[in-house]
Amino acid sequence: MSLPASADVVVVGSGVTGAATAAAVAARGATVVLLDKEDGPAREASGRAQGSLRVQGRHGAELRLAEEALRLWTEAAADGDFELVTGGNLYLLTRPEELARLRALVAEAHRAGLTGVELLDADATREVMPSATGPLLGAMCSPGDAHCHPRKGTELYARRARAAGAHPAYGVKAVRLLAAGARITGVDTTEGSIRAGAVVVAAGIWTPHLARTVGLSVPIMPVVMSELETEPAEPLFAQSIRAFGFGAVQRPNGKLIVSAGLNARVAHGVSLADLHGLRYWLPRALAFRRNLRLSVDLARIAHQVRTRSTLSPEHVPHVSPEPPCDRPLVDSALARLASVVPALRGVAVSRYWGGVVDMTPDGLPIIDGGAGPSGLTLVTGLCGHGFTLGPVLGEIAADLATEGRTARDIEEFRLARFAEGPVPQPEMTI
Ligand SMILES: Cc1cc2nc3c(=O)[nH]c(=O)nc-3n(C[C@H](O)[C@H](O)[C@H](O)COP(=O)(O)OP(=O)(O)OC[C@H]3O[C@@H](n4cnc5c(N)ncnc54)[C@H](O)[C@@H]3O)c2cc1C
């Protein structure tokens, strides 16, 4: 793999965030190298996501960004097919005690100006989703939301980057950020160094390892979320569905992708890396103990002991293995979905998989161009719902890398918030 000796911008990571960043940087006429340790784009979270492009149900600080991202996804469909379906998003209400949470989310959306978000009663829900003939009480509805095939969506941005002149470099791992004084000067990789005036680290769960090489502490806990895919079924709903206990989309080919929905159980392998954010994670692990499956990651601990480090790019695998799926969890999610959509009873499962999510202590992303040496931008901590945001994160990272500032409001996403005092705990795991 021959790498350019220099570029205006190096982007580390070719998930949706990095691919969209490289496309936006190249579109502005700057030279950009897009690195990924894997053999192509979307090999980690971005390729394992469900693909729901959901605006509603987010923290107020993210709502406007999600709205802009959805517009960008819709425009991107003119450039290629990534199975975009604009069918809306429904948070199904199946138990009375869930109503208060949905009311709060609707109020938050209205405060942010998203007046299209509304609560529907059971009859109105069945009007927009006629296949939901099983028991349900209503839904929170955002009619303009969408879903897509996440690997194809990411590949579209990687293609756009290349077409605009970006240099993709797959199978190349970034091993160190280079800085001179207070400025970033490039990246060391497994294939040599690249000099650059700006570096965007969009390395998902591995961001803390690279950030550490310039002395930054980035509190990310990797947790595994599970999904299943069914055999094709008749067309049942165009919305992406979310509820306590299940979530689903139906792709244009009839297959359903099913997850465990809101506040799902997630898994985490404990290792010495957890010592870094113990003061954030211990209270959170205790509060979410019913939804967090902990195991001890002995292989990782042995590697950490051997290399005498808890966080280091040496610990980042060249090819990340697919994590195990929590099959009982997603099987029960499918059963719950089938109780609301009885036409799904007996549908066969064709595939199970897991994917790793980059959690932050407060459930909000880290988007920061001023945390470390100048010229360094970090985008991580997308907490299991960052696929939607990809295109707007790309624009923001390109703003920060090429101009040093962005007009979008990213104040709440600064890395420094964790050092400034206790951050609020999110109400749900995912
Ligand atoms: C099971 C699951 C379901 C999800 N469902 C949804 C959903 O429906 N809707 C939604 O909005 N979000 C969803 N998400 C979240 C979403 O997938 C992520 O927030 C988003 O894809 C993150 O994109 P990213 O580009 O930041 O990270 P990633 O896609 O993880 O990409 C990071 C890239 O960096 C590369 N990399 C890391 N370290 C290095 C290095 N040192 N050198 C070179 N390359 C490196 C990796 O190989 C990887 O390709 C889901 C996540 C999972 C796991």
Coordinates of C-alpha atoms and ligand atoms in Angstrom, one line a residue:
M1 CA 0.0 0.0 0.0
S2 CA 1.7 3.3 -1.0
L3 CA 0.7 6.2 1.1
P4 CA 1.1 9.9 0.2
A5 CA 3.8 11.4 2.3
S6 CA 1.5 14.3 3.1
A7 CA -2.0 15.6 2.9
D8 CA -4.0 18.5 4.2
V9 CA -6.1 16.2 6.3
V10 CA -5.8 12.6 7.5
V11 CA -9.0 10.9 8.6
V12 CA -8.6 7.8 10.7
G13 CA -11.6 5.4 10.4
S14 CA -13.8 4.6 7.4
G15 CA -17.0 4.0 9.2
V16 CA -19.9 6.4 8.3
T17 CA -18.3 9.2 10.3
G18 CA -14.8 9.0 8.7
A19 CA -16.2 8.3 5.2
A20 CA -18.6 11.3 5.3
T21 CA -15.7 13.4 6.7
A22 CA -13.4 12.5 3.9
A23 CA -16.1 13.2 1.3
A24 CA -16.8 16.6 2.9
V25 CA -13.1 17.6 3.1
A26 CA -12.4 16.5 -0.5
A27 CA -15.5 18.4 -1.7
R28 CA -13.9 21.5 -0.3
G29 CA -10.8 21.0 -2.4
A30 CA -8.4 19.9 0.3
T31 CA -6.2 16.8 0.0
V32 CA -7.3 14.0 2.3
V33 CA -6.2 10.4 3.1
L34 CA -8.9 8.1 4.5
L35 CA -7.3 5.4 6.6
D36 CA -8.8 2.2 7.9
K37 CA -7.1 -0.8 9.4
E38 CA -9.7 -3.1 7.8
D39 CA -9.9 -4.1 4.1
G40 CA -12.8 -1.7 3.3
P41 CA -15.3 0.7 4.7
A42 CA -18.0 -0.1 7.3
R43 CA -16.4 -3.2 8.8
E44 CA -17.2 -2.2 12.4
A45 CA -20.2 -0.5 13.9
S46 CA -21.3 1.2 10.7
G47 CA -21.6 -2.2 8.9
R48 CA -23.4 -3.9 11.8
A49 CA -26.0 -1.3 12.6
Q50 CA -29.7 -1.7 12.1
G51 CA -29.8 1.3 9.8
S52 CA -32.6 3.3 11.4
L53 CA -32.2 7.0 10.5
R54 CA -34.2 8.2 13.5
V55 CA -34.5 11.9 14.4
Q56 CA -37.0 11.6 17.3
G57 CA -36.2 10.1 20.7
R58 CA -32.9 11.9 21.1
H59 CA -31.4 14.2 23.7
G60 CA -32.3 17.9 22.8
A61 CA -28.7 18.7 22.0
E62 CA -28.7 16.1 19.1
L63 CA -32.2 16.8 17.6
R64 CA -31.2 19.6 15.2
L65 CA -28.1 17.7 14.0
A66 CA -30.2 14.6 13.4
E67 CA -32.7 16.6 11.4
E68 CA -29.9 18.0 9.2
A69 CA -28.4 14.6 8.9
L70 CA -31.7 13.1 7.7
R71 CA -31.9 15.8 5.0
L72 CA -28.3 15.0 3.9
W73 CA -29.2 11.3 3.7
T74 CA -32.2 12.0 1.6
E75 CA -30.1 14.2 -0.8
A76 CA -27.4 11.5 -0.9
A77 CA -30.0 9.0 -2.4
A78 CA -29.6 10.9 -5.7
D79 CA -26.0 9.6 -5.8
G80 CA -26.7 5.8 -5.4
D81 CA -29.0 3.2 -4.0
F82 CA -28.6 2.4 -0.3
E83 CA -32.1 1.1 0.2
L84 CA -33.4 4.4 1.8
V85 CA -37.0 4.1 2.9
T86 CA -38.7 7.2 4.3
G87 CA -41.4 5.5 6.2
G88 CA -41.2 7.4 9.5
N89 CA -40.2 6.2 13.0
L90 CA -42.6 4.8 15.6
Y91 CA -41.9 4.3 19.3
L92 CA -44.6 1.8 20.1
L93 CA -46.3 2.1 23.5
T94 CA -47.1 -1.4 24.9
R95 CA -47.4 -0.7 28.6
P96 CA -49.0 2.3 30.4
E97 CA -45.9 3.0 32.5
E98 CA -44.0 3.8 29.3
L99 CA -46.2 6.8 28.5
A100 CA -44.5 9.3 30.8
R101 CA -41.2 8.7 29.0
L102 CA -42.7 9.2 25.6
R103 CA -44.5 12.4 26.7
A104 CA -41.1 13.8 27.9
L105 CA -39.5 12.9 24.5
V106 CA -42.3 14.6 22.6
A107 CA -41.9 17.7 24.7
E108 CA -38.1 17.7 24.1
A109 CA -38.7 17.4 20.4
H110 CA -41.2 20.3 20.4
R111 CA -38.8 22.5 22.4
A112 CA -36.2 21.9 19.6
G113 CA -38.8 22.9 17.0
L114 CA -39.6 19.4 15.7
T115 CA -43.3 19.9 15.7
G116 CA -44.0 16.9 13.4
V117 CA -43.3 14.5 16.4
E118 CA -46.6 13.5 18.0
L119 CA -48.2 11.0 20.3
L120 CA -50.8 8.7 18.6
D121 CA -53.5 6.6 20.3
A122 CA -53.9 3.0 19.4
D123 CA -56.4 3.6 16.5
A124 CA -54.2 6.3 15.0
T125 CA -51.1 4.0 15.3
R126 CA -52.9 1.2 13.4
E127 CA -53.9 3.7 10.7
V128 CA -50.2 4.4 9.9
M129 CA -49.2 0.8 10.7
P130 CA -52.1 -1.5 9.7
S131 CA -50.1 -4.7 10.4
A132 CA -50.0 -3.8 14.2
T133 CA -53.2 -5.7 15.0
G134 CA -51.9 -7.1 18.3
P135 CA -52.2 -5.3 21.7
L136 CA -50.7 -1.8 21.8
L137 CA -51.7 1.5 23.4
G138 CA -50.3 4.0 20.9
A139 CA -47.0 5.4 19.6
M140 CA -44.7 8.4 19.4
C141 CA -44.5 9.1 15.7
S142 CA -42.0 11.1 13.6
P143 CA -43.3 10.8 10.0
G144 CA -40.3 12.0 8.1
D145 CA -37.7 9.6 9.7
A146 CA -36.2 6.8 7.6
H147 CA -34.0 3.7 7.4
C148 CA -31.4 2.4 5.1
H149 CA -28.9 -0.4 4.5
P150 CA -26.0 0.9 6.7
R151 CA -23.1 -0.8 4.9
K152 CA -24.4 0.5 1.5
G153 CA -24.9 4.0 3.0
T154 CA -21.3 4.1 4.3
E155 CA -19.9 2.8 1.0
L156 CA -21.8 5.6 -0.8
Y157 CA -19.9 8.2 1.3
A158 CA -16.6 6.3 0.8
R159 CA -17.2 6.4 -3.0
R160 CA -18.1 10.1 -2.9
A161 CA -14.9 10.7 -1.0
R162 CA -12.9 8.9 -3.7
A163 CA -14.7 10.6 -6.5
A164 CA -13.9 14.0 -5.0
G165 CA -10.2 13.1 -4.9
A166 CA -9.7 11.5 -1.4
H167 CA -7.0 8.9 -1.2
P168 CA -8.4 5.8 0.5
A169 CA -5.9 3.5 2.3
Y170 CA -7.4 0.3 3.6
G171 CA -5.5 -2.3 5.6
V172 CA -3.5 0.5 7.1
K173 CA -3.6 1.1 10.9
A174 CA -2.8 4.4 12.5
V175 CA -0.4 3.7 15.4
R176 CA 0.4 7.2 16.7
L177 CA -0.7 10.8 16.4
L178 CA 2.2 13.1 15.7
A179 CA 2.4 16.5 17.3
A180 CA 5.1 19.2 17.6
G181 CA 4.5 21.5 20.4
A182 CA 0.8 22.4 20.5
R183 CA 0.2 21.4 16.8
I184 CA -0.7 18.1 15.2
T185 CA 1.7 17.3 12.4
G186 CA 0.5 13.9 11.1
V187 CA 0.0 10.3 11.8
D188 CA 2.3 7.3 12.1
T189 CA 0.8 4.2 10.4
T190 CA 1.7 0.6 9.9
E191 CA 2.8 1.7 6.4
G192 CA 4.8 4.8 7.3
S193 CA 4.1 8.3 8.3
I194 CA 1.8 10.9 6.7
R195 CA 2.4 14.6 7.4
A196 CA -0.8 16.6 7.8
G197 CA -1.9 19.9 9.2
A198 CA -5.2 18.4 10.5
V199 CA -6.2 14.9 11.6
V200 CA -9.7 13.7 12.3
V201 CA -10.0 10.6 14.5
A202 CA -13.2 8.8 13.8
A203 CA -12.0 5.5 15.0
G204 CA -15.2 4.4 16.9
I205 CA -14.4 2.3 20.0
W206 CA -10.7 2.5 19.3
T207 CA -10.4 6.3 19.5
P208 CA -9.2 6.3 23.2
H209 CA -6.2 4.2 22.2
L210 CA -5.0 6.7 19.6
A211 CA -6.0 9.8 21.5
R212 CA -3.8 8.5 24.4
T213 CA -0.7 9.0 22.1
V214 CA -1.1 12.7 22.5
G215 CA -2.0 12.5 26.2
L216 CA -5.8 12.7 25.9
S217 CA -8.1 10.7 28.0
V218 CA -11.4 9.8 26.1
P219 CA -13.9 7.9 28.3
I220 CA -15.5 5.3 26.0
M221 CA -16.9 2.0 27.2
P222 CA -17.3 -0.6 24.4
V223 CA -20.5 -2.5 24.8
V224 CA -22.0 -5.2 22.5
M225 CA -25.5 -4.8 21.0
S226 CA -27.2 -7.7 19.3
E227 CA -29.3 -8.0 16.1
L228 CA -31.0 -10.7 14.1
E229 CA -32.2 -10.9 10.5
T230 CA -35.3 -12.9 9.4
E231 CA -36.2 -14.6 6.2
P232 CA -38.2 -12.3 3.9
A233 CA -41.8 -11.7 5.0
E234 CA -44.7 -10.0 3.2
P235 CA -44.4 -6.1 3.3
L236 CA -45.6 -5.3 6.9
F237 CA -44.4 -1.8 7.8
A238 CA -42.3 0.9 6.3
Q239 CA -41.4 2.6 9.6
S240 CA -38.5 1.9 11.8
I241 CA -39.9 0.6 15.0
R242 CA -38.6 1.1 18.5
A243 CA -40.1 0.0 21.8
F244 CA -39.1 -1.2 25.2
G245 CA -38.0 -4.8 24.5
F246 CA -37.8 -4.7 20.7
G247 CA -36.9 -2.6 17.7
A248 CA -37.1 -3.4 13.9
V249 CA -36.9 -2.3 10.4
Q250 CA -38.1 -4.2 7.3
R251 CA -35.8 -3.9 4.3
P252 CA -37.1 -3.5 0.8
N253 CA -36.3 -7.3 0.2
G254 CA -38.8 -8.2 3.0
K255 CA -36.2 -9.2 5.6
L256 CA -36.6 -7.8 9.1
I257 CA -33.7 -6.6 11.2
V258 CA -34.6 -6.9 14.8
S259 CA -32.9 -5.5 17.9
A260 CA -33.8 -5.4 21.6
G261 CA -35.0 -1.8 21.4
L262 CA -35.0 0.8 24.1
N263 CA -32.9 0.3 27.2
A264 CA -31.6 -3.0 25.9
R265 CA -29.3 -5.4 27.7
V266 CA -25.7 -4.9 26.5
A267 CA -22.5 -6.8 27.2
H268 CA -19.1 -5.6 28.2
G269 CA -15.8 -7.5 28.7
V270 CA -14.0 -6.1 31.7
S271 CA -10.3 -5.4 31.2
L272 CA -7.7 -3.1 32.7
A273 CA -8.7 -0.4 30.3
D274 CA -11.8 0.1 32.5
L275 CA -9.6 1.5 35.2
H276 CA -9.3 4.7 33.2
G277 CA -12.9 5.8 33.6
L278 CA -13.8 4.0 36.8
R279 CA -15.3 7.1 38.5
Y280 CA -17.8 7.4 35.6
W281 CA -18.5 3.8 34.9
L282 CA -18.8 2.4 38.4
P283 CA -22.0 4.4 39.2
R284 CA -23.4 3.7 35.8
A285 CA -22.7 0.0 36.0
L286 CA -24.5 -0.1 39.3
A287 CA -27.4 1.9 38.1
F288 CA -27.8 -0.3 34.9
R289 CA -26.8 -3.6 36.5
R290 CA -29.9 -5.4 35.2
N291 CA -29.1 -4.4 31.7
L292 CA -25.3 -4.9 31.7
R293 CA -23.8 -8.3 31.2
L294 CA -20.3 -8.2 32.5
S295 CA -17.6 -10.8 31.8
V296 CA -13.9 -10.8 32.3
D297 CA -11.9 -10.4 29.1
L298 CA -8.9 -12.6 30.1
A299 CA -7.3 -12.5 26.7
R300 CA -7.3 -8.7 26.6
I301 CA -6.0 -8.5 30.2
A302 CA -3.1 -10.9 29.4
H303 CA -2.3 -8.7 26.4
Q304 CA -2.4 -5.5 28.5
V305 CA -0.1 -7.2 31.1
R306 CA 2.3 -8.4 28.4
T307 CA 2.5 -4.9 26.7
R308 CA 2.5 -3.2 30.1
S309 CA -0.2 -0.8 29.0
T310 CA -3.9 -0.5 29.5
L311 CA -4.6 1.7 26.4
S312 CA -2.4 1.6 23.4
P313 CA -2.8 1.4 19.6
E314 CA -1.0 -1.9 20.0
H315 CA -4.2 -3.3 21.5
V316 CA -6.2 -2.3 18.4
P317 CA -6.7 -5.4 16.2
H318 CA -6.0 -5.1 12.5
V319 CA -9.3 -7.0 11.9
S320 CA -11.9 -6.7 14.6
P321 CA -13.7 -10.0 15.1
E322 CA -17.5 -9.9 15.2
P323 CA -18.6 -10.0 18.8
P324 CA -21.0 -12.8 19.9
C325 CA -24.8 -12.1 19.7
D326 CA -27.1 -12.3 22.7
R327 CA -29.5 -14.7 20.9
P328 CA -32.0 -15.2 23.7
L329 CA -32.4 -11.4 23.9
V330 CA -33.1 -10.8 20.2
D331 CA -35.2 -14.0 20.0
S332 CA -37.4 -12.6 22.7
A333 CA -37.4 -9.2 20.9
L334 CA -38.7 -10.9 17.8
A335 CA -41.4 -12.7 19.8
R336 CA -42.5 -9.4 21.3
L337 CA -42.6 -7.8 17.9
A338 CA -44.7 -10.7 16.6
S339 CA -47.2 -10.2 19.5
V340 CA -47.8 -6.7 18.1
V341 CA -47.5 -7.8 14.4
P342 CA -49.1 -11.3 14.4
A343 CA -48.3 -11.8 10.7
L344 CA -44.7 -12.3 11.9
R345 CA -45.5 -15.4 14.0
G346 CA -43.3 -18.3 12.9
V347 CA -41.0 -16.2 10.7
A348 CA -37.6 -17.9 10.5
V349 CA -34.3 -16.3 11.6
S350 CA -31.5 -16.4 9.0
R351 CA -28.7 -14.6 10.8
Y352 CA -27.6 -13.3 14.2
W353 CA -24.8 -10.8 14.9
G354 CA -23.4 -8.4 17.4
G355 CA -21.7 -5.0 17.1
V356 CA -19.8 -2.9 19.4
V357 CA -21.1 0.5 20.5
D358 CA -18.9 3.4 21.8
M359 CA -20.7 4.5 25.0
T360 CA -19.9 7.7 26.9
P361 CA -20.7 8.3 30.6
D362 CA -23.6 10.8 29.7
G363 CA -24.9 9.1 26.6
L364 CA -23.9 12.1 24.4
P365 CA -21.3 12.1 21.6
I366 CA -17.8 13.6 21.8
I367 CA -17.3 16.0 18.9
D368 CA -14.4 18.3 19.6
G369 CA -11.8 20.2 17.5
G370 CA -10.2 21.9 20.5
A371 CA -9.4 19.1 23.0
G372 CA -5.8 18.3 22.1
P373 CA -3.1 19.7 19.9
S374 CA -4.5 22.2 17.4
G375 CA -5.5 20.6 14.2
L376 CA -6.9 17.4 15.9
T377 CA -10.6 16.7 15.8
L378 CA -12.2 13.8 17.7
V379 CA -15.6 12.3 16.8
T380 CA -16.6 9.4 18.9
G381 CA -19.0 8.2 21.6
L382 CA -22.0 7.9 19.4
C383 CA -23.7 5.6 21.9
G384 CA -25.5 3.3 19.5
H385 CA -27.4 5.9 17.5
G386 CA -24.7 7.6 15.6
F387 CA -25.3 6.1 12.2
T388 CA -28.1 8.6 11.6
L389 CA -25.7 11.5 12.3
G390 CA -22.9 10.4 10.0
P391 CA -23.4 12.9 7.2
V392 CA -23.7 15.9 9.5
L393 CA -20.7 14.7 11.6
G394 CA -18.8 14.6 8.4
E395 CA -19.7 18.2 7.6
I396 CA -18.8 19.3 11.2
A397 CA -15.4 17.4 11.2
A398 CA -14.6 18.9 7.8
D399 CA -15.4 22.4 9.1
L400 CA -13.1 21.8 12.1
A401 CA -10.3 20.3 10.0
T402 CA -10.3 22.9 7.3
E403 CA -11.4 26.1 9.0
G404 CA -10.8 25.4 12.7
R405 CA -14.5 26.1 13.6
T406 CA -18.0 25.2 12.8
A407 CA -21.3 27.1 12.7
R408 CA -23.2 24.1 14.3
D409 CA -23.7 24.1 18.0
I410 CA -21.4 21.4 19.4
E411 CA -20.8 23.0 22.8
E412 CA -22.4 20.1 24.7
F413 CA -20.2 17.6 23.0
R414 CA -16.8 18.9 24.2
L415 CA -14.4 16.3 25.7
A416 CA -13.6 18.7 28.6
R417 CA -17.1 18.2 30.1
F418 CA -16.0 15.0 31.8
A419 CA -13.1 16.7 33.5
E420 CA -15.3 19.6 34.7
G421 CA -17.3 17.7 37.1
P422 CA -20.0 14.9 37.3
V423 CA -22.0 14.6 34.1
P424 CA -25.7 13.5 34.2
Q425 CA -26.4 9.8 33.8
P426 CA -28.6 8.9 30.8
E427 CA -31.9 7.3 31.7
M428 CA -31.4 4.2 29.5
T429 CA -28.6 2.0 28.4
I430 CA -29.3 2.6 24.7
Ligands
LIG1 C1 -25.7 -3.5 16.5 C2 -25.7 -2.0 16.3 C3 -26.9 -1.4 15.8 C4 -27.0 -0.1 15.6 N1 -28.1 0.5 15.1 C5 -28.1 1.8 14.7 C6 -29.2 2.4 14.1 O1 -30.2 1.7 13.7 N2 -29.2 3.7 13.9 C7 -28.2 4.5 14.2 O2 -28.2 5.7 14.0 N3 -27.1 4.0 14.8 C8 -27.0 2.7 15.1 N4 -25.9 2.1 15.7 C9 -24.7 3.0 16.0 C10 -23.9 3.2 14.7 O3 -23.6 2.0 14.1 C11 -22.6 3.9 15.1 O4 -22.9 5.0 16.0 C12 -21.9 4.5 13.9 O5 -21.9 3.5 12.9 C13 -20.5 4.9 14.3 O6 -19.8 5.2 13.1 P1 -18.3 5.5 13.2 O7 -17.8 5.8 11.8 O8 -18.1 6.6 14.2 O9 -17.6 4.3 13.8 P2 -17.3 2.8 13.2 O10 -18.3 2.5 12.2 O11 -17.0 1.9 14.3 O12 -15.9 3.1 12.4 C14 -14.7 3.2 13.0 C15 -13.6 2.8 12.0 O13 -12.3 3.1 12.5 C16 -11.4 2.1 12.1 N5 -10.3 2.2 13.0 C17 -10.3 2.2 14.4 N6 -9.0 2.4 14.8 C18 -8.2 2.5 13.8 C19 -6.8 2.7 13.6 N7 -6.0 2.9 14.7 N8 -6.3 2.8 12.4 C20 -7.1 2.7 11.3 N9 -8.5 2.5 11.4 C21 -9.0 2.4 12.6 C22 -12.2 0.8 12.3 O14 -11.7 -0.2 11.6 C23 -13.6 1.3 11.8 O15 -13.8 1.0 10.5 C24 -25.8 0.7 15.9 C25 -24.6 0.1 16.3 C26 -24.6 -1.2 16.5 C27 -23.3 -1.9 17.0

